[in-house]
Amino acid sequence: MTEPVIRIAEAADGPALAALRRAWTAEQHGAVDDAEFEARFLDWYEREFARRISWLAEVDGAAVGMMNLAIFARMPQPGRDVGTWGYLANAFVLKAHRDRGIGSLLLRALLDHADGQRYVRVVLRPSQRAIPFYQRLGFAADHDLFVRHRPG
Ligand SMILES: CC(C)(COP(=O)(O)OP(=O)(O)OC[C@H]1O[C@@H](n2cnc3c(N)ncnc32)[C@H](O)[C@@H]1OP(=O)(O)O)[C@@H](O)C(=O)NCCC(=O)NCCS
């Protein structure tokens, strides 16, 4: 198999990302009959594009994985650079391509970008199974966060 290519997704990559999202949903819940999903996804992708960077993994030109970072620029403060942080979301590699390091390549590319931009932190909520995956690249639990869930 050829080496995976990792790159930042462009505006035109919406359909490839939508196809990965559909494949992820099908893996979790079986095939879902929702003909409007792609249009909804492309609308979301266009709106999010200014503040969310997505990475794509491709093998032989086909998209096999993705990950994205939503950027939060903190309120400026006089005399200080308060910095920017990011929330990592939607990490997914097609089942047939898992456990070969593609997710780690995506994560490394994302973290290289975050470090290059001097983001103060990258935050995420891992699934139980993915905890070692994130720990290997330096993430650790931090319980300072308060969360309020929707009532009812
Ligand atoms: C998490 C994920 C993107 C990693 O991609 P990958 O290409 O398999 O990553 P790598 O080969 O670099 O690393 C493999 C590691 O991923 C983790 N992993 C493997 N299968 C997984 C799964 N079904 N779900 C979550 N994490 C998984 C494990 O930590 C594994 O290493 P380990 O077996 O030594 O603990 C991929 O497993 C996936 O798409 N999982 C399903 C979607 C998901 O759960 N996403 C949210 C994660 S917060």
XYZ file of N, CA, C and O and ligand atoms in Angstrom:
656
model
N 0.853 -1.208 0.000
C 0.000 0.000 0.000
C 0.885 1.253 0.000
O 1.914 1.274 0.656
N 0.475 2.283 -0.749
C 1.273 3.508 -0.787
C 1.136 4.271 0.532
O 0.177 4.081 1.282
N 2.106 5.131 0.773
C 2.125 5.915 2.010
C 0.939 6.881 2.050
O 0.597 7.483 1.026
N 0.316 7.055 3.206
C -0.763 8.048 3.297
C -0.230 9.471 3.140
O 0.898 9.759 3.541
N -1.023 10.311 2.546
C -0.706 11.736 2.424
C -1.607 12.481 3.403
O -2.828 12.257 3.433
N -0.998 13.334 4.218
C -1.765 14.131 5.186
C -1.709 15.587 4.723
O -0.620 16.106 4.458
N -2.858 16.221 4.634
C -2.855 17.634 4.212
C -4.043 18.358 4.832
O -5.031 17.731 5.256
N -3.905 19.694 4.864
C -5.026 20.524 5.335
C -6.105 20.527 4.266
O -5.808 20.676 3.071
N -7.351 20.323 4.674
C -8.469 20.286 3.731
C -8.778 21.689 3.222
O -8.661 22.671 3.950
N -9.177 21.736 1.967
C -9.553 23.007 1.343
C -11.077 23.098 1.267
O -11.781 22.148 1.603
N -11.535 24.244 0.757
C -12.992 24.443 0.633
C -13.608 23.342 -0.235
O -14.701 22.851 0.054
N -12.878 22.921 -1.266
C -13.428 21.933 -2.207
C -13.460 20.515 -1.627
O -13.980 19.596 -2.271
N -12.901 20.312 -0.437
C -12.852 18.969 0.157
C -14.111 18.618 0.949
O -14.177 17.539 1.547
N -15.097 19.509 0.956
C -16.337 19.231 1.698
C -16.943 17.872 1.379
O -17.248 17.097 2.301
N -17.113 17.521 0.094
C -17.734 16.224 -0.213
C -16.945 15.033 0.337
O -17.531 14.048 0.801
N -15.611 15.112 0.299
C -14.791 13.997 0.830
C -14.982 13.870 2.339
O -15.107 12.757 2.880
N -15.044 15.018 3.024
C -15.256 14.983 4.484
C -16.659 14.471 4.799
O -16.857 13.698 5.745
N -17.637 14.890 3.992
C -19.021 14.420 4.203
C -19.090 12.900 4.042
O -19.778 12.211 4.811
N -18.359 12.372 3.052
C -18.377 10.918 2.824
C -17.778 10.179 4.022
O -18.278 9.120 4.431
N -16.723 10.750 4.625
C -16.137 10.130 5.815
C -17.116 10.177 6.981
O -17.253 9.217 7.740
N -17.807 11.303 7.126
C -18.788 11.435 8.210
C -19.921 10.414 8.031
O -20.394 9.816 8.991
N -20.321 10.211 6.771
C -21.380 9.232 6.508
C -20.876 7.819 6.838
O -21.595 7.009 7.430
N -19.638 7.542 6.470
C -19.068 6.214 6.756
C -18.972 5.980 8.262
O -19.247 4.878 8.757
N -18.616 7.010 9.023
C -18.512 6.905 10.494
C -19.890 6.599 11.091
O -20.045 5.711 11.939
N -20.896 7.340 10.611
C -22.262 7.116 11.109
C -22.725 5.700 10.772
O -23.330 5.018 11.612
N -22.413 5.249 9.559
C -22.829 3.899 9.148
C -22.159 2.845 10.022
O -22.777 1.834 10.384
N -20.910 3.089 10.406
C -20.203 2.147 11.278
C -20.888 2.070 12.642
O -21.015 1.002 13.229
N -21.363 3.224 13.133
C -21.958 3.254 14.475
C -23.418 2.800 14.482
O -23.866 2.146 15.417
N -24.169 3.203 13.455
C -25.625 3.020 13.498
C -26.194 2.267 12.298
O -27.403 2.175 12.148
N -25.340 1.799 11.396
C -25.834 1.214 10.147
C -26.142 2.328 9.152
O -26.140 3.503 9.506
N -26.412 1.951 7.912
C -26.664 2.942 6.855
C -27.901 3.764 7.211
O -28.908 3.220 7.657
N -27.805 5.084 7.063
C -28.910 5.974 7.411
C -29.435 6.607 6.124
O -28.672 7.117 5.312
N -30.755 6.561 5.957
C -31.391 7.130 4.769
C -31.654 8.617 5.032
O -32.632 8.961 5.680
N -30.741 9.467 4.581
C -30.882 10.907 4.814
C -30.290 11.622 3.598
O -29.114 11.968 3.557
N -31.131 11.850 2.600
C -30.656 12.390 1.321
C -30.171 13.830 1.458
O -29.402 14.307 0.626
N -30.646 14.527 2.496
C -30.251 15.941 2.659
C -28.945 16.110 3.437
O -28.464 17.233 3.593
N -28.409 14.999 3.963
C -27.227 15.126 4.820
C -26.081 15.872 4.128
O -25.472 16.772 4.714
N -25.760 15.512 2.884
C -24.596 16.122 2.209
C -24.770 17.640 2.099
O -23.822 18.397 2.333
N -25.971 18.101 1.758
C -26.212 19.550 1.649
C -26.042 20.205 3.017
O -25.423 21.284 3.136
N -26.575 19.583 4.053
C -26.412 20.122 5.424
C -24.946 20.182 5.806
O -24.471 21.128 6.401
N -24.235 19.106 5.459
C -22.809 19.057 5.801
C -22.055 20.176 5.091
O -21.244 20.888 5.712
N -22.308 20.344 3.784
C -21.573 21.360 3.026
C -21.880 22.757 3.531
O -20.992 23.619 3.584
N -23.107 22.983 3.953
C -23.484 24.278 4.529
C -22.704 24.512 5.831
O -22.124 25.578 6.053
N -22.665 23.487 6.671
C -21.904 23.558 7.934
C -20.424 23.791 7.655
O -19.786 24.658 8.264
N -19.879 23.046 6.697
C -18.446 23.146 6.396
C -18.105 24.558 5.919
O -17.094 25.134 6.322
N -18.954 25.125 5.095
C -18.708 26.479 4.592
C -18.741 27.491 5.739
O -17.877 28.362 5.832
N -19.720 27.335 6.641
C -19.824 28.274 7.773
C -18.648 28.129 8.733
O -18.173 29.100 9.310
N -18.197 26.893 8.928
C -17.126 26.631 9.910
C -15.733 26.933 9.364
O -14.776 27.019 10.137
N -15.626 27.060 8.038
C -14.315 27.072 7.384
C -13.391 28.154 7.939
O -12.188 27.954 8.033
N -13.965 29.306 8.318
C -13.136 30.423 8.775
C -12.509 30.159 10.146
O -11.500 30.786 10.488
N -13.105 29.252 10.928
C -12.598 29.096 12.302
C -12.293 27.648 12.680
O -12.088 27.320 13.845
N -12.271 26.782 11.675
C -11.973 25.375 11.965
C -11.057 24.844 10.864
O -11.353 24.996 9.694
N -9.930 24.248 11.269
C -9.009 23.692 10.278
C -9.201 22.178 10.275
O -9.181 21.544 11.335
N -9.383 21.633 9.080
C -9.537 20.179 8.966
C -8.325 19.580 8.284
O -7.768 20.188 7.361
N -7.951 18.398 8.740
C -6.876 17.638 8.085
C -7.482 16.387 7.465
O -8.417 15.784 8.027
N -6.952 16.046 6.305
C -7.423 14.865 5.576
C -6.260 13.899 5.408
O -5.121 14.337 5.174
N -6.551 12.619 5.509
C -5.562 11.590 5.153
C -6.050 10.919 3.877
O -7.229 10.535 3.787
N -5.134 10.797 2.912
C -5.500 10.165 1.643
C -4.556 9.005 1.357
O -3.360 9.097 1.621
N -5.126 7.942 0.822
C -4.329 6.809 0.352
C -4.705 6.587 -1.109
O -5.897 6.440 -1.418
N -3.721 6.590 -1.971
C -3.963 6.472 -3.422
C -5.021 7.465 -3.894
O -5.907 7.127 -4.691
N -4.979 8.670 -3.358
C -5.885 9.728 -3.800
C -7.275 9.687 -3.172
O -8.098 10.581 -3.417
N -7.572 8.670 -2.365
C -8.900 8.566 -1.749
C -8.836 8.972 -0.273
O -7.896 8.576 0.440
N -9.819 9.740 0.178
C -9.849 10.178 1.576
C -10.156 8.991 2.486
O -11.158 8.297 2.283
N -9.292 8.767 3.487
C -9.502 7.636 4.403
C -9.584 8.079 5.866
O -9.906 7.277 6.739
N -9.278 9.357 6.137
C -9.320 9.802 7.527
C -9.383 11.311 7.629
O -9.062 12.028 6.666
N -9.810 11.768 8.797
C -9.946 13.208 9.013
C -9.812 13.525 10.498
O -9.897 12.647 11.365
N -9.637 14.812 10.774
C -9.539 15.343 12.147
C -9.651 16.849 11.991
O -9.232 17.383 10.960
N -10.225 17.541 12.953
C -10.247 19.000 12.807
C -10.032 19.698 14.133
O -10.127 19.097 15.207
N -9.679 20.980 14.006
C -9.374 21.798 15.178
C -10.175 23.100 15.068
O -9.979 23.878 14.125
N -11.117 23.297 16.009
C -11.870 24.557 16.066
C -11.041 25.547 16.868
O -10.560 25.232 17.966
N -10.859 26.724 16.305
C -9.938 27.714 16.875
C -10.697 28.717 17.738
O -11.693 29.295 17.290
N -10.240 28.912 18.954
C -10.832 29.895 19.867
C -9.796 30.968 20.181
O -8.831 30.718 20.902
N -9.987 32.147 19.608
C -9.079 33.274 19.879
C -9.587 33.964 21.146
O -10.729 34.422 21.213
N -8.766 33.999 22.181
C -9.210 34.554 23.468
C -9.292 36.078 23.415
O -8.629 36.719 22.583
N -10.116 36.649 24.304
C -10.288 38.102 24.341
C -8.933 38.772 24.602
O -8.249 38.422 25.565
N -8.556 39.736 23.752
C -7.270 40.406 23.967
C -7.221 41.102 25.324
O -8.261 41.480 25.872
N -6.024 41.255 25.852
C -5.810 41.886 27.154
C -4.672 42.892 26.994
O -3.691 42.579 26.294
N -4.777 44.072 27.610
C -3.699 45.035 27.464
C -2.383 44.477 28.024
O -2.391 43.849 29.093
N -1.333 44.656 27.277
C -0.007 44.314 27.787
C 0.331 42.848 27.794
O 1.392 42.466 28.276
N -0.590 41.973 27.302
C -0.311 40.528 27.355
C -0.767 39.861 26.066
O -1.784 40.258 25.486
N -0.054 38.835 25.673
C -0.533 38.007 24.569
C -1.271 36.830 25.199
O -0.655 35.916 25.725
N -2.619 36.914 25.220
C -3.387 35.866 25.918
C -3.491 34.590 25.093
O -3.824 33.537 25.597
N -3.243 34.714 23.796
C -3.123 33.513 22.968
C -4.431 32.914 22.501
O -5.528 33.427 22.760
N -4.279 31.797 21.849
C -5.366 31.096 21.161
C -5.308 29.641 21.573
O -4.242 29.129 21.884
N -6.480 28.982 21.613
C -6.466 27.545 21.875
C -7.380 26.845 20.878
O -8.091 27.497 20.105
N -7.335 25.530 20.862
C -8.140 24.806 19.896
C -8.825 23.591 20.501
O -8.321 22.994 21.449
N -10.015 23.263 19.954
C -10.747 22.055 20.349
C -10.666 21.039 19.213
O -11.092 21.322 18.087
N -10.091 19.892 19.525
C -9.906 18.845 18.512
C -11.182 18.004 18.417
O -11.693 17.520 19.435
N -11.676 17.810 17.202
C -12.939 17.069 17.053
C -12.910 16.171 15.816
O -12.065 16.323 14.931
N -13.866 15.252 15.798
C -14.172 14.449 14.600
C -12.968 13.666 14.073
O -12.741 13.606 12.851
N -12.212 13.084 14.990
C -11.096 12.221 14.585
C -11.670 10.904 14.072
O -12.383 10.205 14.797
N -11.364 10.567 12.845
C -11.926 9.349 12.253
C -11.030 8.816 11.152
O -10.555 9.573 10.302
N -10.790 7.516 11.180
C -10.094 6.819 10.090
C -10.980 5.629 9.697
O -11.503 4.919 10.574
N -11.163 5.430 8.408
C -11.979 4.293 7.945
C -11.467 2.993 8.562
O -10.250 2.771 8.637
N -12.408 2.141 8.969
C -12.049 0.930 9.712
C -10.962 0.115 9.003
O -10.018 -0.362 9.640
N -11.050 -0.003 7.693
C -10.091 -0.832 6.946
C -8.671 -0.260 6.981
O -7.716 -0.963 6.642
N -8.543 0.997 7.387
C -7.217 1.639 7.401
C -6.701 1.895 8.820
O -5.670 2.533 8.984
N -7.434 1.430 9.839
C -7.033 1.719 11.229
C -5.827 0.913 11.683
O -5.504 -0.109 11.109
N -5.252 1.412 12.773
C -4.148 0.723 13.454
C -2.913 0.581 12.563
O -2.135 -0.370 12.708
N -2.750 1.510 11.635
C -1.529 1.545 10.800
C -0.848 2.898 10.927
O -0.049 3.267 10.060
N -1.241 3.685 11.925
C -0.547 4.948 12.167
C -1.136 6.164 11.467
O -0.601 7.265 11.605
N -2.221 5.989 10.705
C -2.776 7.139 9.969
C -3.356 8.172 10.938
O -3.138 9.374 10.789
N -4.075 7.698 11.959
C -4.611 8.637 12.957
C -3.490 9.419 13.631
O -3.593 10.626 13.845
N -2.383 8.727 13.933
C -1.253 9.413 14.579
C -0.633 10.445 13.644
O -0.204 11.508 14.099
N -0.580 10.145 12.345
C -0.049 11.133 11.390
C -0.950 12.369 11.356
O -0.469 13.512 11.310
N -2.268 12.144 11.375
C -3.212 13.282 11.407
C -3.001 14.106 12.672
O -2.937 15.343 12.634
N -2.890 13.391 13.804
C -2.752 14.088 15.094
C -1.440 14.861 15.146
O -1.392 16.005 15.627
N -0.389 14.268 14.607
C 0.907 14.951 14.614
C 0.859 16.210 13.746
O 1.385 17.255 14.117
N 0.213 16.120 12.605
C 0.111 17.294 11.709
C -0.673 18.410 12.411
O -0.298 19.589 12.357
N -1.766 18.021 13.080
C -2.577 19.011 13.808
C -1.753 19.659 14.925
O -1.756 20.884 15.092
N -1.018 18.838 15.678
C -0.249 19.381 16.804
C 0.938 20.213 16.318
O 1.278 21.222 16.949
N 1.527 19.827 15.200
C 2.619 20.647 14.636
C 2.078 22.027 14.277
O 2.741 23.045 14.506
N 0.871 22.046 13.716
C 0.264 23.336 13.369
C -0.002 24.146 14.649
O 0.338 25.331 14.724
N -0.605 23.503 15.635
C -0.930 24.202 16.890
C 0.337 24.748 17.552
O 0.361 25.892 18.030
N 1.404 23.948 17.554
C 2.657 24.402 18.172
C 3.286 25.530 17.344
O 3.798 26.497 17.901
N 3.230 25.374 16.017
C 3.779 26.404 15.138
C 3.091 27.749 15.332
O 3.723 28.804 15.248
N 1.782 27.687 15.613
C 1.006 28.912 15.852
C 1.048 29.336 17.324
O 0.392 30.301 17.707
N 1.717 28.575 18.126
C 1.854 28.825 19.559
C 0.501 28.861 20.279
O 0.259 29.684 21.168
N -0.394 27.940 19.893
C -1.663 27.821 20.626
C -1.363 27.364 22.057
O -0.517 26.479 22.256
N -2.081 27.956 23.018
C -1.730 27.648 24.402
C -2.160 26.244 24.818
O -1.543 25.640 25.694
N -3.226 25.719 24.205
C -3.612 24.332 24.512
C -4.507 23.755 23.425
O -5.141 24.491 22.664
N -4.540 22.441 23.375
C -5.488 21.715 22.521
C -6.313 20.843 23.452
O -5.765 20.136 24.302
N -7.635 20.926 23.314
C -8.569 20.256 24.229
C -9.393 19.246 23.427
O -9.712 19.484 22.258
N -9.749 18.153 24.067
C -10.665 17.207 23.420
C -11.277 16.303 24.466
O -10.794 16.250 25.612
N -12.349 15.617 24.070
C -12.947 14.625 24.957
C -12.792 13.263 24.274
O -13.509 12.976 23.317
N -11.848 12.443 24.729
C -11.579 11.194 24.024
C -12.593 10.111 24.349
O -13.143 10.082 25.453
N -12.820 9.207 23.399
C -13.547 7.985 23.741
C -12.584 7.144 24.585
O -11.354 7.314 24.506
N -13.147 6.234 25.387
C -12.319 5.401 26.275
C -11.232 4.676 25.484
O -10.064 4.667 25.864
N -11.612 4.136 24.352
C -10.694 3.332 23.533
C -9.539 4.162 22.978
O -8.447 3.633 22.718
N -9.782 5.472 22.785
C -8.769 6.315 22.138
C -7.818 6.972 23.144
O -6.888 7.676 22.728
N -8.013 6.740 24.434
C -7.183 7.434 25.438
C -5.678 7.196 25.202
O -4.907 8.150 25.128
N -5.225 5.945 25.003
C -3.776 5.747 24.770
C -3.281 6.454 23.515
O -2.151 6.948 23.476
N -4.154 6.515 22.505
C -3.814 7.181 21.235
C -3.421 8.636 21.491
O -2.424 9.133 20.961
N -4.197 9.325 22.335
C -3.897 10.735 22.636
C -2.770 10.860 23.659
O -1.940 11.764 23.569
N -2.748 9.946 24.614
C -1.668 10.003 25.626
C -0.304 9.897 24.970
O 0.651 10.562 25.374
N -0.210 9.082 23.930
C 1.097 8.886 23.271
C 1.652 10.191 22.707
O 2.851 10.340 22.562
N 0.775 11.125 22.372
C 1.272 12.399 21.831
C 1.118 13.541 22.832
O 1.037 14.712 22.449
N 1.078 13.199 24.114
C 1.258 14.222 25.141
C 0.000 14.718 25.831
O 0.098 15.594 26.694
N -1.187 14.188 25.505
C -2.404 14.639 26.196
C -2.521 13.968 27.563
O -2.076 12.838 27.755
N -3.139 14.697 28.505
C -3.400 14.140 29.836
C -4.722 14.697 30.340
O -5.147 15.781 29.925
N -5.387 13.962 31.233
C -6.660 14.421 31.799
C -6.432 15.672 32.638
O -5.403 15.811 33.303
N -7.418 16.588 32.586
C -7.335 17.824 33.361
C -8.762 18.117 33.812
O -9.626 18.381 32.975
N -9.017 18.056 35.093
C -10.399 18.074 35.580
C -10.877 19.434 36.065
O -11.797 19.527 36.858
N -10.266 20.519 35.584
C -10.713 21.852 36.000
C -11.997 22.292 35.307
O -12.643 23.244 35.738
N -12.355 21.609 34.236
C -13.466 22.063 33.403
C -14.823 21.863 34.084
O -15.060 20.823 34.706
N -15.731 22.853 33.995
C -17.125 22.716 34.424
C -17.977 22.538 33.175
O -17.786 23.257 32.191
N -18.923 21.636 33.223
C -19.794 21.394 32.074
C -21.239 21.379 32.535
O -21.544 20.788 33.568
N -22.134 22.039 31.790
C -23.572 21.933 32.082
C -24.239 21.249 30.899
O -24.145 21.716 29.766
N -24.893 20.107 31.165
C -25.578 19.388 30.101
C -27.010 19.881 29.976
O -27.591 20.378 30.955
N -27.582 19.705 28.798
C -28.974 20.118 28.566
C -29.887 19.392 29.557
O -29.819 18.160 29.697
N -30.757 20.133 30.259
C -31.639 19.472 31.231
C -32.634 18.539 30.529
O -33.001 18.794 29.397
N -33.079 17.519 31.226
C -34.136 16.647 30.721
C -33.632 15.550 29.807
O -32.478 15.393 29.550
C -9.191 7.063 16.878
C -8.764 6.783 15.447
C -8.963 8.035 14.588
C -7.275 6.393 15.409
O -6.893 6.164 14.065
P -5.815 5.053 13.679
O -5.386 5.301 12.271
O -6.318 3.702 13.996
O -4.629 5.468 14.679
P -3.199 4.826 14.939
O -2.994 3.611 14.084
O -2.205 5.913 14.818
O -3.299 4.443 16.467
C -4.006 3.316 16.890
C -4.607 3.624 18.224
O -5.909 4.181 18.049
C -6.755 3.780 19.139
N -7.891 3.049 18.570
C -7.891 1.891 17.866
N -9.137 1.551 17.507
C -9.944 2.504 17.990
C -11.352 2.721 17.942
N -12.181 1.868 17.318
N -11.855 3.827 18.525
C -11.050 4.711 19.158
N -9.692 4.561 19.228
C -9.162 3.467 18.652
C -5.909 2.897 20.030
O -5.358 3.731 21.064
C -4.823 2.427 19.105
O -3.627 2.146 19.759
P -3.501 0.939 20.810
O -4.258 -0.201 20.222
O -2.032 0.713 20.917
O -4.098 1.476 22.079
C -9.547 5.578 14.843
O -9.371 4.460 15.677
C -11.025 5.815 14.662
O -11.437 6.348 13.634
N -11.829 5.378 15.644
C -13.275 5.472 15.525
C -13.743 6.887 15.639
C -13.552 7.448 17.030
O -13.745 6.784 18.027
N -13.186 8.720 17.043
C -13.116 9.502 18.243
C -11.881 9.301 19.011
S -11.933 10.466 20.362
